[in-house]
Tab-separated table of C-alpha atoms and ligand atoms in Angstrom:
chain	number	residue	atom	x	y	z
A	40	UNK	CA	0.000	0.000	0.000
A	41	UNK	CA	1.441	3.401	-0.788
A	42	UNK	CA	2.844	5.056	1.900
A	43	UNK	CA	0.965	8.204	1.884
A	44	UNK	CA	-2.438	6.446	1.989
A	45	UNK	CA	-1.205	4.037	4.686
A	46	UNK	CA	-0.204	7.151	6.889
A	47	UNK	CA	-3.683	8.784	5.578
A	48	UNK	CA	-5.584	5.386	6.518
A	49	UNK	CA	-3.679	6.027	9.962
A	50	UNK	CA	-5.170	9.293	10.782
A	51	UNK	CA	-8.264	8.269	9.894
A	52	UNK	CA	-8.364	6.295	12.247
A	53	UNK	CA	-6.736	7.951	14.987
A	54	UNK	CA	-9.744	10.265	14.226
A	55	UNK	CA	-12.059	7.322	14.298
A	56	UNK	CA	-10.697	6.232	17.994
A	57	UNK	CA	-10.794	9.854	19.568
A	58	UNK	CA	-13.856	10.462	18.345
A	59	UNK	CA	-15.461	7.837	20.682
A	60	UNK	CA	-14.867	10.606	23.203
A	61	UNK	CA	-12.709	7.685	25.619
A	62	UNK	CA	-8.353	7.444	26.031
A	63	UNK	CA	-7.854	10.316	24.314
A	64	UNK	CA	-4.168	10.606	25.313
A	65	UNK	CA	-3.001	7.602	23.884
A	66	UNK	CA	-4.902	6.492	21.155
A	67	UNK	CA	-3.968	3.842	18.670
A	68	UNK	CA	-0.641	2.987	20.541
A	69	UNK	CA	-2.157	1.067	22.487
A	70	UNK	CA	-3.747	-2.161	22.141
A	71	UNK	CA	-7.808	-2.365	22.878
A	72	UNK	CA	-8.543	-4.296	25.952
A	73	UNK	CA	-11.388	-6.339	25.687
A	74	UNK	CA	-12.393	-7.045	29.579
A	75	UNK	CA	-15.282	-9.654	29.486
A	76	UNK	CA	-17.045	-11.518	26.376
A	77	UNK	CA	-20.450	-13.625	26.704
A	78	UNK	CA	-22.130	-15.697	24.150
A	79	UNK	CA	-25.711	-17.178	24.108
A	80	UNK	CA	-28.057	-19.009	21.513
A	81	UNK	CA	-28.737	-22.383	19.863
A	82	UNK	CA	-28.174	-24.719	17.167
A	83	UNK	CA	-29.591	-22.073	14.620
A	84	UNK	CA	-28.524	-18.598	16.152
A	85	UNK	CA	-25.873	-16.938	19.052
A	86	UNK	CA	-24.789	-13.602	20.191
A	87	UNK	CA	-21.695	-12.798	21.134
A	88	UNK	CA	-21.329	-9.729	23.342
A	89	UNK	CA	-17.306	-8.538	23.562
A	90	UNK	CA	-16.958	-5.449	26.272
A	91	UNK	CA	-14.085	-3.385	24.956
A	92	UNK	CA	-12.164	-0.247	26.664
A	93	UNK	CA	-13.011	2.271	23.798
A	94	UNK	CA	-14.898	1.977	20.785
A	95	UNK	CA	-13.638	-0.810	18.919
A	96	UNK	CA	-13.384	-0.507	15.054
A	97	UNK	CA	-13.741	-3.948	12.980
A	98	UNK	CA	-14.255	-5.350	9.588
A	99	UNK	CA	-16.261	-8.560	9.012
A	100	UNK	CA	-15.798	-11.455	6.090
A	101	UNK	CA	-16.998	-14.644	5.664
A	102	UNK	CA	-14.748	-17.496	4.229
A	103	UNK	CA	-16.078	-21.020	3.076
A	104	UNK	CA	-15.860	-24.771	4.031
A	105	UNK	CA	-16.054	-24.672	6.947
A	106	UNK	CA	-18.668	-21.742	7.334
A	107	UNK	CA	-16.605	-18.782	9.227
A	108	UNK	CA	-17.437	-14.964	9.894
A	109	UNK	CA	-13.269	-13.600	10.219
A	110	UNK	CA	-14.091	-10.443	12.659
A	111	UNK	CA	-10.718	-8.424	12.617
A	112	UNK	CA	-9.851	-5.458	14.972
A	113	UNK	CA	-6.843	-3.237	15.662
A	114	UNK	CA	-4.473	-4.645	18.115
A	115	UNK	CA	-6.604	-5.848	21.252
A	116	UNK	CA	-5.701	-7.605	24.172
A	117	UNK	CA	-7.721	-10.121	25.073
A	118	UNK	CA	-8.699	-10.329	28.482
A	119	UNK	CA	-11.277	-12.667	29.365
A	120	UNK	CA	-11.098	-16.154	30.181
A	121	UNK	CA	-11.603	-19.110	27.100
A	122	UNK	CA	-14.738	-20.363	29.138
A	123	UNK	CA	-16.341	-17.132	28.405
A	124	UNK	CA	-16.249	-17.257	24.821
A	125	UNK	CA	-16.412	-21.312	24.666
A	126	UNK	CA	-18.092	-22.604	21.315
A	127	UNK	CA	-21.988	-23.595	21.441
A	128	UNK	CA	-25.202	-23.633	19.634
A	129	UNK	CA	-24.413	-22.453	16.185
A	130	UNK	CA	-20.414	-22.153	17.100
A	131	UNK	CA	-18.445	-25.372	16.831
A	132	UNK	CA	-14.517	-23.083	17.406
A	133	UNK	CA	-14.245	-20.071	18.329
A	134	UNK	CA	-10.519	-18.144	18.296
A	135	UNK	CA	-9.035	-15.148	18.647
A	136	UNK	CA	-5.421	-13.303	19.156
A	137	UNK	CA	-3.506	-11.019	17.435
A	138	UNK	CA	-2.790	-11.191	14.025
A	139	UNK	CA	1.015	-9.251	13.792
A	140	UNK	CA	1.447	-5.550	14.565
A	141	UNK	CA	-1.442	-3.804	15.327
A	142	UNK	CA	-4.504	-5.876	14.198
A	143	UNK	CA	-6.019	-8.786	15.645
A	144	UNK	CA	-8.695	-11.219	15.118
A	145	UNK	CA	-11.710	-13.280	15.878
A	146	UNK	CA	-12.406	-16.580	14.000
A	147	UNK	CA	-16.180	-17.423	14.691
A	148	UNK	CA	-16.428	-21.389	12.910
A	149	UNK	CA	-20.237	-22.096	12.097
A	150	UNK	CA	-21.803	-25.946	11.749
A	151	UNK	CA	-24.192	-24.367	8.838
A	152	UNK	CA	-24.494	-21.839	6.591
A	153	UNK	CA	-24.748	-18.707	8.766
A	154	UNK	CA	-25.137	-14.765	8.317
A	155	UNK	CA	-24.147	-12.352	11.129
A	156	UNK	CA	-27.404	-10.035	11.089
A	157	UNK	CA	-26.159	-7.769	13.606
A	158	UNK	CA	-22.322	-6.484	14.353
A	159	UNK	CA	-22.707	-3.187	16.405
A	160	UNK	CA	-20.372	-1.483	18.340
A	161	UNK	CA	-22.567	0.127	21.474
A	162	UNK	CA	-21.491	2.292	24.282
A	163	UNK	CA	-21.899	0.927	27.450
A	164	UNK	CA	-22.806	2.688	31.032
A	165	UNK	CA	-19.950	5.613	31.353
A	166	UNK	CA	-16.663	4.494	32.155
A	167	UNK	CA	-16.982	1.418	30.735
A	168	UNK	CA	-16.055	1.235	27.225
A	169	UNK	CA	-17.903	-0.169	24.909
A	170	UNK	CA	-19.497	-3.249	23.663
A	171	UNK	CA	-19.366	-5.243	20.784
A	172	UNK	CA	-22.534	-6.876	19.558
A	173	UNK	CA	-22.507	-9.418	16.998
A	174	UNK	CA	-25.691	-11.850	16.364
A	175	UNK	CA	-25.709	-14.536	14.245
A	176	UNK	CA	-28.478	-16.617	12.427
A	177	UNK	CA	-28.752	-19.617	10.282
A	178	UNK	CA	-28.986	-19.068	6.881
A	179	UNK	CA	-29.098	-20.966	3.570
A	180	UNK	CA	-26.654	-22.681	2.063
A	181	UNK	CA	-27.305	-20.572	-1.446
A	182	UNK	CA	-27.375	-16.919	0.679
A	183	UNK	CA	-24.012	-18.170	2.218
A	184	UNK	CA	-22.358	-18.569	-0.688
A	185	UNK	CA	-23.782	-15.516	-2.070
A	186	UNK	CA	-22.384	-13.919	1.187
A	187	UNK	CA	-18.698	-15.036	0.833
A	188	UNK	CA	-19.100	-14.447	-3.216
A	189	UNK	CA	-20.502	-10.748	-3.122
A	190	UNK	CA	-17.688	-9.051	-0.193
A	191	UNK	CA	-14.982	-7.256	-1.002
A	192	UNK	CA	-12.545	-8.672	1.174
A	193	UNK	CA	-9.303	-6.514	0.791
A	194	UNK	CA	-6.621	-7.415	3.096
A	195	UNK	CA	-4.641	-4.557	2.525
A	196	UNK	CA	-7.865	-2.293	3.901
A	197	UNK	CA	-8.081	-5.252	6.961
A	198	UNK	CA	-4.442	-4.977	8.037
A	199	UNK	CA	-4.045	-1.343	7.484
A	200	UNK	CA	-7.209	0.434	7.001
A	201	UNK	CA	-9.832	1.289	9.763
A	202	UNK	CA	-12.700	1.787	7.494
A	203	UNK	CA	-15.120	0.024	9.588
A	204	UNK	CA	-17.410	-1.884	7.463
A	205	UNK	CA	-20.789	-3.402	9.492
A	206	UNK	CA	-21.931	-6.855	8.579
A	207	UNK	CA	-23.182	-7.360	4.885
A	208	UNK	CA	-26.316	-8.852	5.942
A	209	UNK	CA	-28.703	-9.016	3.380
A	210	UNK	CA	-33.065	-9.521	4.071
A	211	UNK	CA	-34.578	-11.116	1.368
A	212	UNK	CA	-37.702	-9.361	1.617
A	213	UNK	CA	-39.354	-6.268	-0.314
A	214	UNK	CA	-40.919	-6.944	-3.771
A	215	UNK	CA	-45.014	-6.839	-4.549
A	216	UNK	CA	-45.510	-9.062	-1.255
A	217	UNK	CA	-43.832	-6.758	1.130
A	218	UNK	CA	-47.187	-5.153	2.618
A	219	UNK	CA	-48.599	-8.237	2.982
A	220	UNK	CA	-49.230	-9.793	6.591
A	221	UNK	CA	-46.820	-12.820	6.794
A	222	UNK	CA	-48.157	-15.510	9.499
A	223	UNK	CA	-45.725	-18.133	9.863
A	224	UNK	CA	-47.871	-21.430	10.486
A	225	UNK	CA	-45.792	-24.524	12.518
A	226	UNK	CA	-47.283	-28.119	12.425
A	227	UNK	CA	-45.459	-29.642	15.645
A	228	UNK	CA	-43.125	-32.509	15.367
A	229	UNK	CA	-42.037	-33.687	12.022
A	230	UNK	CA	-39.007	-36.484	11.034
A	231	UNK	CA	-37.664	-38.957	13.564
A	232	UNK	CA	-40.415	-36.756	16.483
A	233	UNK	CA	-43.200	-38.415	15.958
A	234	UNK	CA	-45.567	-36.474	18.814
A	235	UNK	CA	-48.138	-37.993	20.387
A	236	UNK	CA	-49.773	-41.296	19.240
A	237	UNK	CA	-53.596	-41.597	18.269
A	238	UNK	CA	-56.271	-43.225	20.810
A	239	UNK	CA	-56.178	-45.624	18.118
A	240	UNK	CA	-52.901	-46.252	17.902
A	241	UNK	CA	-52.946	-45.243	14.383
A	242	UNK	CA	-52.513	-41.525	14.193
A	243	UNK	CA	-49.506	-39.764	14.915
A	244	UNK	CA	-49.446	-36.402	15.564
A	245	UNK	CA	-46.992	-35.019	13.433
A	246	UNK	CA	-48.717	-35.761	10.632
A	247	UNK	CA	-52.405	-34.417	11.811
A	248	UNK	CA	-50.386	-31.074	12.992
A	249	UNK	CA	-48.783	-30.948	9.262
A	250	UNK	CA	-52.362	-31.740	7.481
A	251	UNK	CA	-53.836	-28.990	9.792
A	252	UNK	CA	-51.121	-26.202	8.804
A	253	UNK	CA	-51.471	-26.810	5.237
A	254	UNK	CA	-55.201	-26.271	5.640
A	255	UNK	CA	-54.647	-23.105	7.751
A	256	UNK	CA	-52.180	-21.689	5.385
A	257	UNK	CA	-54.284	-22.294	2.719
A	258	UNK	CA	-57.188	-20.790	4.072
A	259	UNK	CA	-54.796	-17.377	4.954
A	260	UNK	CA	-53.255	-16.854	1.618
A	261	UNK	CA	-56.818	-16.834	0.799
A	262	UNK	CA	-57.384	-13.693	2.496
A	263	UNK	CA	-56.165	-10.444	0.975
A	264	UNK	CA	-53.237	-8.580	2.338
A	265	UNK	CA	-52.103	-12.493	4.271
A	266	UNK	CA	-48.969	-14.155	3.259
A	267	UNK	CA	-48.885	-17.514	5.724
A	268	UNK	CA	-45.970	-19.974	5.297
A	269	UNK	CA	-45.235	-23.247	6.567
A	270	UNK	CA	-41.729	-23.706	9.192
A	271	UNK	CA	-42.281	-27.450	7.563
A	272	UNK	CA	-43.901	-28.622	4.360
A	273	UNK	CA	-42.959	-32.561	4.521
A	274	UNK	CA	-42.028	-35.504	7.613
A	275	UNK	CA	-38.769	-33.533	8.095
A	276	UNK	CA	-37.062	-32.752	11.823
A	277	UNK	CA	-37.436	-29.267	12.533
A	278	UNK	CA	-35.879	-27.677	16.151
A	279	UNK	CA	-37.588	-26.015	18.419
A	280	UNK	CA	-35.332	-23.075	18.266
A	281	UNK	CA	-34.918	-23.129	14.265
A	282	UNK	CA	-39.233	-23.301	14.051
A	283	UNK	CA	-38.366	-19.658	15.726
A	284	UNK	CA	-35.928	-18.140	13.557
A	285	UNK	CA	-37.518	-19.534	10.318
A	286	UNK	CA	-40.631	-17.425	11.658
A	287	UNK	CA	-38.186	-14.239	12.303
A	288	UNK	CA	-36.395	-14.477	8.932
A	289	UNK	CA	-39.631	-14.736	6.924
A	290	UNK	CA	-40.411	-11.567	8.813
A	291	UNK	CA	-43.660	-12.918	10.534
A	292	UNK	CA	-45.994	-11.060	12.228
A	293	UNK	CA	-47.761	-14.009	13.919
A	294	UNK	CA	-46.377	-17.534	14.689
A	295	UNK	CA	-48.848	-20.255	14.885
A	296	UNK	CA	-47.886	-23.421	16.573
A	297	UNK	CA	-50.281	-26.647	15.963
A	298	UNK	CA	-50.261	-29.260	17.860
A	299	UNK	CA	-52.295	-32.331	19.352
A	300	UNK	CA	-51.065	-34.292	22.252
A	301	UNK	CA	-52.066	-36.925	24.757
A	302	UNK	CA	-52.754	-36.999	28.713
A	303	UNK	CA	-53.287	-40.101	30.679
A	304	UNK	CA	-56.673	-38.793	31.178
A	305	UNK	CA	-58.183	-40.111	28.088
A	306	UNK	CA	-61.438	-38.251	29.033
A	307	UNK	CA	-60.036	-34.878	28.682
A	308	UNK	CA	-60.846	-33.171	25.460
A	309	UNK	CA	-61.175	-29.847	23.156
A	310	UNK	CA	-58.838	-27.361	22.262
A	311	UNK	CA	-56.186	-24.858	24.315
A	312	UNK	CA	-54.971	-22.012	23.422
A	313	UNK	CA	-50.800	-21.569	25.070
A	314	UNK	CA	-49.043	-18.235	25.551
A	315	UNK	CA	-45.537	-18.217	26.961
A	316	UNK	CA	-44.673	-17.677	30.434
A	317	UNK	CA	-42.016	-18.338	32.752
A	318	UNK	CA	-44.157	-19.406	35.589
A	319	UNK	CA	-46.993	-22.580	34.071
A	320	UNK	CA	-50.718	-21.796	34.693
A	321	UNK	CA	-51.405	-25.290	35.462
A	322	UNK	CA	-49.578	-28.668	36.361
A	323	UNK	CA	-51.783	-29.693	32.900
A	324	UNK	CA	-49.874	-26.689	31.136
A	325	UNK	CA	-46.664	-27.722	33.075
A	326	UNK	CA	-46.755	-31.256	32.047
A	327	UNK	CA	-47.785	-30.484	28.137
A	328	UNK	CA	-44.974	-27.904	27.680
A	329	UNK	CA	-42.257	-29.852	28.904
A	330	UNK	CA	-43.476	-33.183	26.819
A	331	UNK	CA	-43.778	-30.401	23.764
A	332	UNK	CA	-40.264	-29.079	24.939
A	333	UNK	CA	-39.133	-32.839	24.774
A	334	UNK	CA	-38.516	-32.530	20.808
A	335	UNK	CA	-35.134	-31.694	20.477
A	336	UNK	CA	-34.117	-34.102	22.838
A	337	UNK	CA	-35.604	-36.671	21.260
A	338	UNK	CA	-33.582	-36.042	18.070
A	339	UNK	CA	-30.374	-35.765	19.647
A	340	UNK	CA	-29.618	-32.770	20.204
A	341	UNK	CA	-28.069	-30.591	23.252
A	342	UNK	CA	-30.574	-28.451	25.128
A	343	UNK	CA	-29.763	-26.282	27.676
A	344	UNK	CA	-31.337	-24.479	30.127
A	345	UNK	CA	-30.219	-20.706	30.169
A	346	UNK	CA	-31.686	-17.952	29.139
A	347	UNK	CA	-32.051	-17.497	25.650
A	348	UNK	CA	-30.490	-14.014	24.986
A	349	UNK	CA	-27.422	-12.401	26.847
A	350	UNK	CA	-30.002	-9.631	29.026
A	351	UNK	CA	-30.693	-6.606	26.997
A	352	UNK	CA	-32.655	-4.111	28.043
A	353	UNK	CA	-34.340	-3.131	24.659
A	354	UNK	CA	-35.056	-7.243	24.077
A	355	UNK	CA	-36.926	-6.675	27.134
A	356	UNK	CA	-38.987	-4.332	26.697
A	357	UNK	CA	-39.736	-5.889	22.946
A	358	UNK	CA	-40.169	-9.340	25.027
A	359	UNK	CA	-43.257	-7.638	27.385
A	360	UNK	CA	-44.732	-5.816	24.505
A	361	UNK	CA	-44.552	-8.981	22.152
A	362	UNK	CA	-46.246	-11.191	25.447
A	363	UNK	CA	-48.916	-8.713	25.120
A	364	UNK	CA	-49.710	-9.361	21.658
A	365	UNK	CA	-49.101	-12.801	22.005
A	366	UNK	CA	-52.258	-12.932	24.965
A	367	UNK	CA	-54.340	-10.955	22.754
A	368	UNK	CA	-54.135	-12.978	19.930
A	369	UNK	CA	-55.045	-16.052	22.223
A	370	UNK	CA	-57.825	-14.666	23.312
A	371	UNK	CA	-59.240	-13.515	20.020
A	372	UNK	CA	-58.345	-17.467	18.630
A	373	UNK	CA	-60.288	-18.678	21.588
A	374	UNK	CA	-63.334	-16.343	20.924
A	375	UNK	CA	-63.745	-17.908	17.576
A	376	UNK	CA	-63.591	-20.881	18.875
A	377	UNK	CA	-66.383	-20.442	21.736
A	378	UNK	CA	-69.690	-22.359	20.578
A	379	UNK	CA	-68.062	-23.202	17.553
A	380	UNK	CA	-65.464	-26.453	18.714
A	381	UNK	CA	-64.938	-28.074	21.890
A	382	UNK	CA	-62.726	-25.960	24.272
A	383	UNK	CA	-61.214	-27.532	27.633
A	384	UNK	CA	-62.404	-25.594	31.005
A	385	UNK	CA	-60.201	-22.611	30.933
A	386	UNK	CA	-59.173	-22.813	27.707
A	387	UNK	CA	-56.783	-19.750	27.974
A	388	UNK	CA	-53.453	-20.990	29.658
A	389	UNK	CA	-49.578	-20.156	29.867
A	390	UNK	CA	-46.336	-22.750	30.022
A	391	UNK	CA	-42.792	-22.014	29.480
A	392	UNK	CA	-42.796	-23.600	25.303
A	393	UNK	CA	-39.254	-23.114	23.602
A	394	UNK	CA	-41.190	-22.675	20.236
A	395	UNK	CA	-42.770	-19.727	21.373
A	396	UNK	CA	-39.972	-17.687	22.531
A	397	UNK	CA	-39.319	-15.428	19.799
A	398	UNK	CA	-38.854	-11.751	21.305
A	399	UNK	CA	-40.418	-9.792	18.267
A	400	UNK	CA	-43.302	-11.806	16.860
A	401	UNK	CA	-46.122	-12.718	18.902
A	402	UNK	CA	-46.732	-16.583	19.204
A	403	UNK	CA	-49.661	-18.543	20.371
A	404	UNK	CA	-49.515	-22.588	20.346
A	405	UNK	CA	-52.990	-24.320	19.664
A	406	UNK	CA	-53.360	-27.633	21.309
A	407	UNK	CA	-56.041	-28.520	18.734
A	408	UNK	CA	-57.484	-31.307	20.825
A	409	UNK	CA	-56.593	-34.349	22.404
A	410	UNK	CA	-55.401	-37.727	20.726
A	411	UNK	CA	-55.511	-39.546	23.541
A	412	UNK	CA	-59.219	-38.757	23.728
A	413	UNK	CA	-61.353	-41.258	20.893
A	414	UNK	CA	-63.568	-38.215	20.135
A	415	UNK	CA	-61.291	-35.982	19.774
A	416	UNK	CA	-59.060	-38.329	17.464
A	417	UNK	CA	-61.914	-38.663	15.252
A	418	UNK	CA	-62.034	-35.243	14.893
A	419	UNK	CA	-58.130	-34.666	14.134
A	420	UNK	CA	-58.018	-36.495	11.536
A	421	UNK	CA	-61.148	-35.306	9.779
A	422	UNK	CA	-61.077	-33.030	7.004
A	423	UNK	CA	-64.116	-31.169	7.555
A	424	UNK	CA	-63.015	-30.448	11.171
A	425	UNK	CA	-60.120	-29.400	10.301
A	426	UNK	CA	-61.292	-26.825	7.298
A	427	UNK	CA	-64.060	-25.368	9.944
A	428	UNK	CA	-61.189	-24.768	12.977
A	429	UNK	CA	-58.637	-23.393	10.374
A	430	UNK	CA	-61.163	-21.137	9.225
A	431	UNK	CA	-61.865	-20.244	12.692
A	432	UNK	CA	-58.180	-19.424	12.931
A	433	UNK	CA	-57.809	-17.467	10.095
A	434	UNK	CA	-60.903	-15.339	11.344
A	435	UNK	CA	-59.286	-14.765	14.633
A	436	UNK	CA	-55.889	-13.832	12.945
A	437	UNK	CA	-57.874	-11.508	11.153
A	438	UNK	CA	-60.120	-9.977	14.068
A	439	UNK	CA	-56.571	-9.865	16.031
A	440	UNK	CA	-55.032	-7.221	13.182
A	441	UNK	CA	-58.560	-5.599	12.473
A	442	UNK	CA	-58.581	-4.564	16.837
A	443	UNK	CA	-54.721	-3.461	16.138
A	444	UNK	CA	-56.123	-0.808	13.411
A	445	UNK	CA	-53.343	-3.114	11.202
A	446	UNK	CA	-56.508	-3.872	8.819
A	447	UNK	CA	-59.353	-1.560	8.194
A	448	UNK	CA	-63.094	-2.619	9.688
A	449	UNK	CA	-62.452	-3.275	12.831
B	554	ZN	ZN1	-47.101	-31.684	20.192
């Protein structure tokens, strides 16, 4: 690099570093400290929060085979402990250390396809520097190549530059269908989770939740101004936590989760309506979420109990808000359903359901009936049940954006 540039690229970013208002004295001699690091996520998504000293500046690339997002930053001293920033969920390696004079870097190695969708450096309470924010997301394997196809990775700019450059991440979204109301619909279970088995010992419920969301989606993209899509359209696996950020990339603004399970108490039957909640309404609610919750395990893979997102006060806040929606829509689905289907006594009820923890779109999981119950069964698997309750659905979606003035009439 010429000389002049390099020593331009210099102040530039001596200008960059000052002008974060911290360690104005001493600027780029010497190294960042990064203090404390925390991830958190799954198998389809993490964050990875880095607290820094000043303002750090960094450039992001992805590379190929095996799936990696190559975060580089000036000089830093890393001062956490490995633990901290241990690989999970989405990360199989994580590394970092400095990369020669004054740069260093952060090697973030992905078991899919994978997009950062947020890298954000934000200032933390005063006197403590700031953070770095950098969220993750599974992604497909065609937008991944895409992604390492379409940067401009210039490693002259990397080890010299500061031009800070914030994560390419592209929304496939907009076109004719962007004012449309997207519903994602989820038919519980799928692939080697089977659900609940039929009163009969025929039925399985993966396959009456998948029937039923084909139906419902039908019966929405039916309705002008509704886009609904499937999480799953065939007997595949799907996790819990990927159900929720299939709904979040296709931009949903409800999530519907279908289901049909069994109790011991083959008498029990009708239809509940589920909202999220840390505490269970019921041991009934209790018992169903954690046998819904079962899923992942039963395919093999690692869940853990912590809390989903390293705490942020604006998640929060979205969380509450989104809970709110989330009730409301229950209550409009069970509304519709009042004289119109069998409802269990207090049909309205909470449980802590990983599929329903998405922070930004509201979520509701139907227990359509119960399997265990012959009636009820009979029911499930009958296609004129099945067209009246989707319809009944779709009407409540609709009553549910008509009360939030999102659709005129109301
Ligand atoms: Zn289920």
């Amino acid at each position: 690099m010429h000389r002049l540039l390099m020593a331009w690229l210099a102040v530039i970013g001596l200008m960059i570093v000052s002008g974060g208002g911290v360690a104005a004295e001493e600027p780029s001699a010497t190294p960042l400290i990064a203090y404390a690091a925390r991830i958190a996520g799954d198998e389809s998504r993490a964050r990875i929060v880095i607290d820094f000293d000043r303002k750090p500046q960094f450039t992001l690339h992805y590379t190929a085979a095996p799936a990696r997002l190559i975060v580089d930053l000036d000089e830093t001293t890393f001062g956490f402990g490995d633990s901290d920033l241990a690989p999970k969920g989405l990360f199989t390696d994580i590394r970092y250390g400095r990369m020669g004079a004054g740069a260093s870097r952060l090697v973030l190695t992905a078991r899919r396809p994978f997009k950062a969708v947020l890298a954000e450096a934000r200032e933390n309470e005063p006197g403590k520097g700031f953070r770095l924010i950098l969220d993750s997301e599974m992604t497909s394997a065609d937008e991944f190549a895409a992604l390492v196809k379409n940067q401009t990775w210039d490693a002259e700019k990397v080890a010299g530059g500061k031009t800070p450059r914030v994560a390419p991440a592209e929304t496939p979204q907009a076109g004719p269908e962007s004012d449309a109301i997207i519903i994602a619909i989820d038919a519980g279970h799928g692939g080697i989770d089977t659900g609940a088995l039929g009163a009969s010992g025929k039925t399985v419920e993966k396959d009456v939740t998948l029937a039923f969301a084909k139906t419902l989606a039908d019966q929405l993209n039916a309705k002008p101004g509704f886009r609904a899509f499937l999480t799953r359209s065939d007997d595949t696996f799907v996790s819990l936590p990927e159900r929720v950020t299939i709904a979040r990339q296709g931009k949903a603004r409800l999530f519907i989760s279908l289901h049909a399970d069994t109790l011991r108490q083959k008498g029990i039957r009708g239809a509940t309506v589920y909202t999220i909640s840390d505490r269970a309404s019921d041991k009934l609610a209790e018992g169903l979420a954690e046998r819904e919750n079962l899923s992942d395990d039963i395919a093999g893979l690692e869940v853990k109990d912590e809390p989903e997102e390293v705490a942020d006060i604006l998640i929060d806040l979205t969380r509450r808000e989104t809970q709110a929606f989330s009730i409301q829509l229950a209550e409009h689905v069970v509304k519709s359903f009042e004289g119109q289907i069998e409802l269990i006594n207090n049909p309205l009820r909470h449980a802590g359901f990983r599929v329903l923890q998405a922070p930004d779109v509201p979520s509701v999981l139907l227990e359509l009936g119960f399997m265990s119950n012959a009636e009820d069964e009979k029911l499930l698997t009958s296609k004129a049940w099945r067209d009246k309750v989707s319809t009944l659905i779709a009407d409540a979606a609709v009553a549910y954006f008509k009360a939030n003035g999102v659709l005129r009439g109301g």
